[in-house]
Tab-separated table of C-alpha atoms and ligand atoms in Angstrom:
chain	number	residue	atom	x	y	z
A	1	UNK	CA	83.488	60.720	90.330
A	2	UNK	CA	84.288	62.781	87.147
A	3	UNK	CA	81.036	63.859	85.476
A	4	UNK	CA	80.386	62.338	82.330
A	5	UNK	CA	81.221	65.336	79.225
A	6	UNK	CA	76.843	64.269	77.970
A	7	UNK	CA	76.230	65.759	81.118
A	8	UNK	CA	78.414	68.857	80.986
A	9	UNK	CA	81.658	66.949	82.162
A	10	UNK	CA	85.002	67.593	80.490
A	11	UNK	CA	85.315	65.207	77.575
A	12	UNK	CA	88.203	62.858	77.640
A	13	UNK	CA	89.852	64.491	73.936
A	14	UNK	CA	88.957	67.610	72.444
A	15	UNK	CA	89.370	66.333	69.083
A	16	UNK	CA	86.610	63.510	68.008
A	17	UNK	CA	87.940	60.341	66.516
A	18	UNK	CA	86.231	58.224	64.337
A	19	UNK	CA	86.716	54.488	63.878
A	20	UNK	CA	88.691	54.153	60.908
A	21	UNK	CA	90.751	55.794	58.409
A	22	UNK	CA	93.124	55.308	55.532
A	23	UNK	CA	96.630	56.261	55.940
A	24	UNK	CA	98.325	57.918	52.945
A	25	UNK	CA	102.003	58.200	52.800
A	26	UNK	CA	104.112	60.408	50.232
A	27	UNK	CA	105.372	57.411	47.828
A	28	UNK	CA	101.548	56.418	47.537
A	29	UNK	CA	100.539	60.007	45.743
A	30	UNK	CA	103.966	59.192	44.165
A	31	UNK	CA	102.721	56.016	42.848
A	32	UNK	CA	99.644	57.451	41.957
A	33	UNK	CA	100.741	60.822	40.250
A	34	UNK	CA	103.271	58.361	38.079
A	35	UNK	CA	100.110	56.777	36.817
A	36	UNK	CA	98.431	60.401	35.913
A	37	UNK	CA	101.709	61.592	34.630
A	38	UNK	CA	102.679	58.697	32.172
A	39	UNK	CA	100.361	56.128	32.124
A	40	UNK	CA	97.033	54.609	31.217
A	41	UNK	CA	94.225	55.614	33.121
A	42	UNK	CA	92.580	51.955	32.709
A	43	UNK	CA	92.833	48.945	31.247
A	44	UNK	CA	96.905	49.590	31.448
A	45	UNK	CA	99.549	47.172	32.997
A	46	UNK	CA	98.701	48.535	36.510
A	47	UNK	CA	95.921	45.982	36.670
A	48	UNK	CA	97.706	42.642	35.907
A	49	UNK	CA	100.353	44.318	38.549
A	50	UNK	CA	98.021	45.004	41.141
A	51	UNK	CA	96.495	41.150	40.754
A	52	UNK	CA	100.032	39.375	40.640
A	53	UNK	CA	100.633	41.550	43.763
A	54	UNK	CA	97.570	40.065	45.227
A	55	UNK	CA	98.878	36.664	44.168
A	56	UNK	CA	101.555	37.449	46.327
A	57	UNK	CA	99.970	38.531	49.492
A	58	UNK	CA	97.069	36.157	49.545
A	59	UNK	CA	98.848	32.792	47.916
A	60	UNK	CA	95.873	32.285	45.563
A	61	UNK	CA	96.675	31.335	41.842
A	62	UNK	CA	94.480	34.057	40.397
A	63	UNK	CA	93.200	37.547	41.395
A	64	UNK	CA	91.395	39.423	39.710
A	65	UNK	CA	90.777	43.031	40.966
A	66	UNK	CA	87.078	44.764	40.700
A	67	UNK	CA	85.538	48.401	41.350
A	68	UNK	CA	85.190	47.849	44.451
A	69	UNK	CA	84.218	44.708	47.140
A	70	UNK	CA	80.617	44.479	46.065
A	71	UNK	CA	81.120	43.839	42.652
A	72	UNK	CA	83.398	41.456	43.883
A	73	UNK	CA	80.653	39.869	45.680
A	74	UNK	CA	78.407	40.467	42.838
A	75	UNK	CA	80.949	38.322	40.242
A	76	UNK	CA	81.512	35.906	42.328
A	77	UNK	CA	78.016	35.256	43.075
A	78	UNK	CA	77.677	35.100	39.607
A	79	UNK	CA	80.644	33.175	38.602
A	80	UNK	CA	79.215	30.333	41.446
A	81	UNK	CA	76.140	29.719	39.345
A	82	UNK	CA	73.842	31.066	42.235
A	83	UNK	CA	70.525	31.763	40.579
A	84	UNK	CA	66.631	31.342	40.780
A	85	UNK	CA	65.685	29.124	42.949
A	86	UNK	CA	69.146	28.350	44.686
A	87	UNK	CA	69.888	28.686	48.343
A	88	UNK	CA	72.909	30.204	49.681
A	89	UNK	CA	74.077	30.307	53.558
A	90	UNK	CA	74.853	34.238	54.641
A	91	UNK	CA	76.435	35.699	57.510
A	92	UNK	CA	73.968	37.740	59.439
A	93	UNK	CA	76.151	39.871	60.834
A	94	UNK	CA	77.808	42.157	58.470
A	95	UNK	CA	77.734	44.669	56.017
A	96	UNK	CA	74.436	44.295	53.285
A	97	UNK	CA	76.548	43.554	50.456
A	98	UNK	CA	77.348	39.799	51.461
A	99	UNK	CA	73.623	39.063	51.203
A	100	UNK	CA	72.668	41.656	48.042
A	101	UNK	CA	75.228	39.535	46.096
A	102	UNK	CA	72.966	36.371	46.305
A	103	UNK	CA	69.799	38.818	45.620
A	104	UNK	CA	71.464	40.269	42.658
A	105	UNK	CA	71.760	36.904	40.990
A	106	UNK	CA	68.127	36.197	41.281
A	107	UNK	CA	68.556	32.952	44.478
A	108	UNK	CA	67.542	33.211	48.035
A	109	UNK	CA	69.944	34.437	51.328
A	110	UNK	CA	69.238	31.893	54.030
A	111	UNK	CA	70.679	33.466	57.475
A	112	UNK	CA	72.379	31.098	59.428
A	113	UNK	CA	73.570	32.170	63.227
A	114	UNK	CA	77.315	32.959	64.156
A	115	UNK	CA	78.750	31.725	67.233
A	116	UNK	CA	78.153	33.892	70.367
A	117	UNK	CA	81.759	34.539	71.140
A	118	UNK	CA	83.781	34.569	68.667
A	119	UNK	CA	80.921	36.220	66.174
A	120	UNK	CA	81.629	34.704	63.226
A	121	UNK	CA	79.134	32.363	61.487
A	122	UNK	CA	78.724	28.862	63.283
A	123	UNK	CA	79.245	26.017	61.312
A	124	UNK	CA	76.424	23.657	63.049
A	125	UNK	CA	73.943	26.416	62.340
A	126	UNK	CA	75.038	26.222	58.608
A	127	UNK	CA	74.559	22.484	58.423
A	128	UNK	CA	71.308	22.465	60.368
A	129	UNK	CA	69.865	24.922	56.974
A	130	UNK	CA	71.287	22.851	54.558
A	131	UNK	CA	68.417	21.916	51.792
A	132	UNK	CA	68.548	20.036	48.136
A	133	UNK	CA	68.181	23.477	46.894
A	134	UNK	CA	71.434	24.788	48.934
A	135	UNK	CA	73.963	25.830	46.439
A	136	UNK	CA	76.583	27.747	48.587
A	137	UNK	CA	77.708	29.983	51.462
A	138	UNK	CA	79.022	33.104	51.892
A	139	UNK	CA	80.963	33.750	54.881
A	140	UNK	CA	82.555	36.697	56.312
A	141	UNK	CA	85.651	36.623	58.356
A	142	UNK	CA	83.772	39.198	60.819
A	143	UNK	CA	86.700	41.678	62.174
A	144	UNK	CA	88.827	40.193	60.404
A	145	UNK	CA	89.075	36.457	62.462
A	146	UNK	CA	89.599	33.701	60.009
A	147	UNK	CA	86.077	31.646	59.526
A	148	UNK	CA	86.332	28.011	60.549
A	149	UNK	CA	87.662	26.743	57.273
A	150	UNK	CA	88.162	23.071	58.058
A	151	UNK	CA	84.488	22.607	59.240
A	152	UNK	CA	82.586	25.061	56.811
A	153	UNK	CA	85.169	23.655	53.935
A	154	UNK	CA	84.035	20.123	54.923
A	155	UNK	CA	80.398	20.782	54.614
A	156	UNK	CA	80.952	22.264	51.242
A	157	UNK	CA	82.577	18.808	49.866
A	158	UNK	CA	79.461	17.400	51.660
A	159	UNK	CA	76.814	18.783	49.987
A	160	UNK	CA	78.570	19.988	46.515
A	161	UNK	CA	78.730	24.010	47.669
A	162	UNK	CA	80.379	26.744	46.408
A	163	UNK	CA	81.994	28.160	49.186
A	164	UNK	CA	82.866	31.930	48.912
A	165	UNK	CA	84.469	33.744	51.644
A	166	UNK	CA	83.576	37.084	52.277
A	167	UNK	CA	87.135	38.797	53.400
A	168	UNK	CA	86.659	42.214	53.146
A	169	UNK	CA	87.678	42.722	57.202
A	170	UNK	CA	90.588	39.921	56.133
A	171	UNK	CA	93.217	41.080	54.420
A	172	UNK	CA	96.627	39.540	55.776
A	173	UNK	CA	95.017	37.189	58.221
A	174	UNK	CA	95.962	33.801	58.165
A	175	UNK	CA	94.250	30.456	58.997
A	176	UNK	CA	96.223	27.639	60.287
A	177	UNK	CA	99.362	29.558	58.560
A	178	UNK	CA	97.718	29.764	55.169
A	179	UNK	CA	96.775	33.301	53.632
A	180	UNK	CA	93.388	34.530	53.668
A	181	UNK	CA	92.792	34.557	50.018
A	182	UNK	CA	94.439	30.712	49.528
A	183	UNK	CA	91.083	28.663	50.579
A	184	UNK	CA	87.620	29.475	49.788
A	185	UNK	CA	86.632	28.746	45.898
A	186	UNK	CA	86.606	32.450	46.512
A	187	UNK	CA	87.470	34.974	48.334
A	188	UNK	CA	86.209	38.416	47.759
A	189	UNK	CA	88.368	41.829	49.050
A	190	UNK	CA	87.761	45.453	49.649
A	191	UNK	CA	89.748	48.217	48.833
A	192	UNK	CA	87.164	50.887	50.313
A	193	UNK	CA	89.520	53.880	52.991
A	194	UNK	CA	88.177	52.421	55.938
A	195	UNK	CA	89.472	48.459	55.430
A	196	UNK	CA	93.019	47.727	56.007
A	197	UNK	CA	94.303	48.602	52.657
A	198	UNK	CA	92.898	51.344	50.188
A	199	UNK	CA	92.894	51.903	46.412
A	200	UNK	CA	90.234	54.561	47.148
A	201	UNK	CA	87.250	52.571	46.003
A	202	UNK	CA	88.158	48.884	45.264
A	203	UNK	CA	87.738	45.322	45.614
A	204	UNK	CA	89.205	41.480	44.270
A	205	UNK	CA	88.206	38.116	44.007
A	206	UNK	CA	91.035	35.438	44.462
A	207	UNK	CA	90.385	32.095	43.389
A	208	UNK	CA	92.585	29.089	42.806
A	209	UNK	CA	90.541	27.379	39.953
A	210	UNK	CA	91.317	28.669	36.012
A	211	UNK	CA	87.695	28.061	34.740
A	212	UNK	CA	86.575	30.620	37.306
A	213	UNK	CA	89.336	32.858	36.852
A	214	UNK	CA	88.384	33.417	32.859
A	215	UNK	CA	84.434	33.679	33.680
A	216	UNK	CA	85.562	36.631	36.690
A	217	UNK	CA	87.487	37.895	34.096
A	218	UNK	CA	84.807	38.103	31.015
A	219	UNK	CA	81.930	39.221	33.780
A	220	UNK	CA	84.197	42.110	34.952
A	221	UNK	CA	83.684	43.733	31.112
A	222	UNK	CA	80.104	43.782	29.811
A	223	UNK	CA	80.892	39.377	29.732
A	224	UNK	CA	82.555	40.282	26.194
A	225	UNK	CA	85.594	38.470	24.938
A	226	UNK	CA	88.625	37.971	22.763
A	227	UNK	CA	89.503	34.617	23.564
A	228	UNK	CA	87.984	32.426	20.059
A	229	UNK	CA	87.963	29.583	22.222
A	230	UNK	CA	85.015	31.500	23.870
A	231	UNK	CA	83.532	32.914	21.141
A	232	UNK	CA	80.264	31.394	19.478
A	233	UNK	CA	81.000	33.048	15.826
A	234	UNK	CA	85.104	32.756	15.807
A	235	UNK	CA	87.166	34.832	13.264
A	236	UNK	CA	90.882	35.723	12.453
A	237	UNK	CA	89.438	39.671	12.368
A	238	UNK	CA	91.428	41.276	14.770
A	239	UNK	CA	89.040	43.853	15.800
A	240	UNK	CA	86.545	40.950	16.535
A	241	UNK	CA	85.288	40.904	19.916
A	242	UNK	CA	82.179	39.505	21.020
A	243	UNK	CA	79.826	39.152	24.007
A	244	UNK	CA	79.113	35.930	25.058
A	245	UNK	CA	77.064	36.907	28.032
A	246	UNK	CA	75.293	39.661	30.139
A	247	UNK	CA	78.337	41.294	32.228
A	248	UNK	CA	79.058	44.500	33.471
A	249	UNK	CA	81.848	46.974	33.648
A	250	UNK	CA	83.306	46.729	36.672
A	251	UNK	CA	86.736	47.666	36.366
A	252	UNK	CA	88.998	49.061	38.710
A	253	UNK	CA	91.102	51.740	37.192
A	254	UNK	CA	94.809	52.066	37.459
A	255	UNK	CA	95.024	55.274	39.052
A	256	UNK	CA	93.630	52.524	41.546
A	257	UNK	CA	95.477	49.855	40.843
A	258	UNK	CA	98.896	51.908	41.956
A	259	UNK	CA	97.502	52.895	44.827
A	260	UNK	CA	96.617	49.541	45.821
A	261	UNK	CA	100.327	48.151	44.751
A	262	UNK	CA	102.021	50.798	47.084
A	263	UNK	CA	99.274	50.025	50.020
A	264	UNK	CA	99.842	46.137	49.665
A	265	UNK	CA	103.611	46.783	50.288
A	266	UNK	CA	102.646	48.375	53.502
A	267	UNK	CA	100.746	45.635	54.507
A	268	UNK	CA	102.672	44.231	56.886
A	269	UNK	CA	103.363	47.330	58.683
A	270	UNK	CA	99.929	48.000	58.896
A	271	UNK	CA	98.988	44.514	60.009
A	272	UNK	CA	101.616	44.911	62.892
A	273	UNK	CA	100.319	48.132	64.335
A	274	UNK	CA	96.985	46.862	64.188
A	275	UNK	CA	97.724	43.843	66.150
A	276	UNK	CA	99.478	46.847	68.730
A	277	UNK	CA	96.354	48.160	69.068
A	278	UNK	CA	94.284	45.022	69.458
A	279	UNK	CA	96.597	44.085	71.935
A	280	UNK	CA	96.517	47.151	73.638
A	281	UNK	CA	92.686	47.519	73.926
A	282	UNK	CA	92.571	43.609	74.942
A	283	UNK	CA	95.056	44.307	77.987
A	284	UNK	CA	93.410	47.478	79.286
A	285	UNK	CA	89.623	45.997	78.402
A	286	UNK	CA	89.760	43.263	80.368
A	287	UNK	CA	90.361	44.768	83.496
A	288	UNK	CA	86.444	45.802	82.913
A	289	UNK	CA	83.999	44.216	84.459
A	290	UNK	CA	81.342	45.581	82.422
A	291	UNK	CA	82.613	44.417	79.039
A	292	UNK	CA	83.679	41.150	76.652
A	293	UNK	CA	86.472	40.670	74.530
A	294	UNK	CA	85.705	38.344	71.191
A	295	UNK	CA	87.139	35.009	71.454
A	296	UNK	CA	89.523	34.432	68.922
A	297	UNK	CA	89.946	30.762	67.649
A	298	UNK	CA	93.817	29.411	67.873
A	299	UNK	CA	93.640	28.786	64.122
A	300	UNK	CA	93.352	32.653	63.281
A	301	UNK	CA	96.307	34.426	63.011
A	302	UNK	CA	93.700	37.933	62.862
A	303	UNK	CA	94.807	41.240	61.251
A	304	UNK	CA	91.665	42.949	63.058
A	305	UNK	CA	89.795	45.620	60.839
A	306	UNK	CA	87.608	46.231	63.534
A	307	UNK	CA	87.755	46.333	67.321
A	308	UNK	CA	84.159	45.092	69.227
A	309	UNK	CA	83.881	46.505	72.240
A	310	UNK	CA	80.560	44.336	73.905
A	311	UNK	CA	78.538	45.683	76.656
A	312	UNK	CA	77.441	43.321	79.640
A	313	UNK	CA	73.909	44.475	80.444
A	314	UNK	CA	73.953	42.830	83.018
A	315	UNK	CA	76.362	44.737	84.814
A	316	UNK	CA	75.250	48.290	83.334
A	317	UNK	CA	72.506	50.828	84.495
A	318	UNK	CA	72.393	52.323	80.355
A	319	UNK	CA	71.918	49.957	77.565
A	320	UNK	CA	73.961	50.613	74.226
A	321	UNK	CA	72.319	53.537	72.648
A	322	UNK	CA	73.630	55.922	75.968
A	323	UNK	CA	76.679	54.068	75.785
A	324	UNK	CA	77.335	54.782	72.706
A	325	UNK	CA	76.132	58.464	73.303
A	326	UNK	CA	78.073	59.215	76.210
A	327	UNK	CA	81.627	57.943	74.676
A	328	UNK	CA	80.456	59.968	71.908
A	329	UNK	CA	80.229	63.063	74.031
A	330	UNK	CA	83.888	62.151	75.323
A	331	UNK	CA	84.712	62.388	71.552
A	332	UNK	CA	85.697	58.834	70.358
A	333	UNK	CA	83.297	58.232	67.790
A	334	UNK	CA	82.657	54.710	67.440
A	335	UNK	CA	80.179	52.916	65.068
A	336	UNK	CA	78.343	49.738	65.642
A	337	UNK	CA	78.716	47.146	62.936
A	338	UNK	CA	76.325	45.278	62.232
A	339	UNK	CA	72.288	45.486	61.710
A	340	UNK	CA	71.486	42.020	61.307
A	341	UNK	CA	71.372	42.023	57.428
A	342	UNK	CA	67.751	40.896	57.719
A	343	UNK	CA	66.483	43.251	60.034
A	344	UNK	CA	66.922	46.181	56.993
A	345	UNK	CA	63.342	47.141	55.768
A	346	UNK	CA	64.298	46.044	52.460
A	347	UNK	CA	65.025	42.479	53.777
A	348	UNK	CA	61.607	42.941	56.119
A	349	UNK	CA	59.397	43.493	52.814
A	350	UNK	CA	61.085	39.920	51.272
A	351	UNK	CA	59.148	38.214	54.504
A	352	UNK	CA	62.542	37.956	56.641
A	353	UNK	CA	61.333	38.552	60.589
A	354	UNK	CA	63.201	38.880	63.722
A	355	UNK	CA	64.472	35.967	65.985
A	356	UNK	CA	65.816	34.082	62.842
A	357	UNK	CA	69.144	34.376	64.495
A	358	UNK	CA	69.108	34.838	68.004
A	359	UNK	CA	72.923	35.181	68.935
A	360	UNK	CA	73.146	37.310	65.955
A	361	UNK	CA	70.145	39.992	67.438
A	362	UNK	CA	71.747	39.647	70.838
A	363	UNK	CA	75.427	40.516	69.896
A	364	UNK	CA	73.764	43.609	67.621
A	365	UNK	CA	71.987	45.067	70.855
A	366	UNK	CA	75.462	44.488	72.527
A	367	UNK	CA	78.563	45.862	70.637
A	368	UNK	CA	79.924	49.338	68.724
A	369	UNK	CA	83.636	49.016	67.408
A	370	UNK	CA	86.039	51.442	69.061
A	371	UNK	CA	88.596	53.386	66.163
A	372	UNK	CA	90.984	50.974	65.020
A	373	UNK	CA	93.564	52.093	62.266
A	374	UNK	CA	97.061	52.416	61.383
A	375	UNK	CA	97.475	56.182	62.415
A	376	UNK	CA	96.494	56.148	65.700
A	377	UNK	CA	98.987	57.149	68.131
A	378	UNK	CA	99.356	55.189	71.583
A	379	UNK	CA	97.697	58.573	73.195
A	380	UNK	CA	94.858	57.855	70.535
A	381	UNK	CA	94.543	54.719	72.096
A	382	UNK	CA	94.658	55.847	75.749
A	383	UNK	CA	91.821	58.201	75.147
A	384	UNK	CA	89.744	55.643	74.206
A	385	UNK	CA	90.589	53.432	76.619
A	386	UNK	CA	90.121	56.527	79.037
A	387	UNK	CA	86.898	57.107	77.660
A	388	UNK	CA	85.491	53.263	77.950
A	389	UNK	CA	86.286	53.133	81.752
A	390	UNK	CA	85.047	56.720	82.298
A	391	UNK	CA	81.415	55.465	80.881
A	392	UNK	CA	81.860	51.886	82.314
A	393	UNK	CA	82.333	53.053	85.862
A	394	UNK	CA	79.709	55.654	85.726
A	395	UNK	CA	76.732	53.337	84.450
A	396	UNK	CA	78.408	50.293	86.972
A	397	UNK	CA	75.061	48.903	88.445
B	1	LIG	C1	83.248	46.874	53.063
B	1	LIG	C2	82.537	45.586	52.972
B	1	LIG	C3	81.938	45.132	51.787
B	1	LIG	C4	81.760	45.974	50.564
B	1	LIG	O1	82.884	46.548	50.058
B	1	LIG	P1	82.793	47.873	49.178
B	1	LIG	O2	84.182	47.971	48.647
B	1	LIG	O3	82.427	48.985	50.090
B	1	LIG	O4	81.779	47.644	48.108
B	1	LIG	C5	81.406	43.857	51.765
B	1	LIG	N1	81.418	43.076	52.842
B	1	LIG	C6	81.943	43.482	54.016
B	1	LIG	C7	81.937	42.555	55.186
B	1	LIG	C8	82.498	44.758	54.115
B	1	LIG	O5	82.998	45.164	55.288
């Protein structure tokens, strides 16, 4: 058998390649350089562009577009009502952010677990956590697969919760032919290189309701405003301005903004090539014995941000961590997403422990996503498939 490259083998690529990347083509620096060359930096017409764009691709009513995903988080936690004392369901398994939002606004993350194969946060768990203090949920369409909207939706009109929907993995995914973007209260986007779409750094919240829409809005600068209908003290001075509450500045720019226009046009391009890839990896991984593909659900019509590949100890003499290594040492560097969000230290210290979610800790132990983005070529993707089987057949128990 060929010797593995972490123990002096030849490595499957001489070039390493990491697990996601923007892709930049000409007529985006055009789009950007326009901007530098012409326009306004910020606060210019990009940004109500770059929202009706959003409009567009998601079907929601309003957008409103952010620094980047966390302060799209952040406002919409805010813009909920979450605050001391409140509840809200989170997604164990994903990036910090989804949970920080609910810290940042002063109420409580309650993890509920996801569903062991399709890895996305399990509606009976959600309703099993449900307490008078429960104010919302935050769910992430993990790897981009829709959530399930018609059961988590339900349980919102249940109990009276805001229901926001983390879709930073999302973008162009659809759920029972309706937009990601169309269906939470809200749904909160990022813009950061490695997700589907870029605007460098970046995010959006898309929400059908107008009340919401004007409170994103006023949060997203310092919570000051020049509407009198908001205003405490109204006047006819038309320099007046006043703050009404404690925002921030979170504003994208539109140096940003065009980017994010010219990447949003690509977006079904990109959301084909990715589905190439996915369908690629799914053909040539199940052949493998020693691996599990995520179940999709019918309803999810997935443009995949990320690609799980999911070890069966069982059928392995190395666990993950020499998995890992030794495709590594072949050069395809993967990346394992995520850390249960309460096993961080940070999380530790506020009295979270382990076994909270057990299909949650077990996937974690399990998984590391393979490089999934629009440039890779099909010989890209034969490496890695190359690679996989390599380190599956030489750690076959
Ligand atoms: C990327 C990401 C975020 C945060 O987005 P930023 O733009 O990096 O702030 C939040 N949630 C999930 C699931 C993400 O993948």
């Amino acid at each position: 058998m060929e010797q593995l490259a972490i123990f002096g083998g030849t490595p499957v690529r001489e070039q390493p390649l990491g697990y996601g990347k923007q892709w930049i083509e000409e007529d985006d620096i055009q789009a950007v350089a326009e901007v530098l060359r012409n326009g306004d930096l910020t606060c210019g017409p990009m940004i109500a562009a770059a929202e009706q764009k959003l409009c567009e691709v998601t079907g929601a009513r309003y957008a409103v577009v952010v620094s980047n995903g966390t302060a799209a988080l952040h406002l919409a936690a805010m813009a909920a009502g979450f605050g001391e004392g409140d509840e809200v369901i989170v997604s164990p398994i994903t990036f910090a952010a989804s949970a920080n939002c609910v810290l940042y606004c002063g109420a409580k993350p309650v993890f509920a677990d996801i569903d062991p194969e399709t890895y996305n946060i399990d509606p009976a768990a959600i309703e099993k956590l449900v307490t008078p203090r429960t104010r919302g949920i935050v769910a992430v369409d993990y790897t981009g697969q829709a959530v399930r909207h018609r059961e988590i939706g339900e349980i919102c009109r249940r109990h009276g919760l805001v229901f926001i929907e983390d879709a930073a993995h999302a973008i162009g995914t659809r759920y029972c032919g309706q937009p990601v973007g169309s269906m939470a209260d809200m749904t909160c986007f990022s813009f950061h290189p490695v997700k589907t779409v870029t605007s460098g750094e970046g995010g959006a919240v898309t929400t059908n309701d107008e009340g919401v829409y004007r409170r994103l809005l006023r949060l997203r600068a310092h919570g000051i405003t020049r509407s009198r209908e908001e205003m405490v003290h109204p006047t006819d001075a038309l320099w007046y301005n006043e703050q009404v509450e404690l925002g921030f500045n979170y504003r994208m720019t539109d140096i940003q903004a065009a980017l994010l226009i010219s990447q949003l046009g690509k977006l079904d391009r990109f959301a084909a090539r990715r589905k190439e890839i996915v369908a690629k990896y799914d053909e040539a991984l199940a052949e493998i014995p020693e691996v599990v593909l995520q179940r999709e659900i019918p309803e999810s019509d997935t443009v995949r941000h990320l690609y799980i590949l999911r070890l069966r100890p069982e059928r392995l003499l190395c666990d993950r961590r020499q998995f890992f290594d030794a495709l590594r040492a072949e050069n395809i560097y993967s990346q394992v997403h995520y850390l249960p969000v309460y096993w961080h230290s940070y999380y530790e210290k506020l009295g979270y422990g382990k076994g909270l979610c057990p299909n949650a800790e077990k996937l974690y132990e399990e998984i590391m996503s393979l490089p999934l983005f629009y440039g890779l070529t099909d010989g890209d993707v034969d490496d890695v498939i190359a690679a996989v089987k390599k380190v599956a057949a030489h750690y076959r128990r």
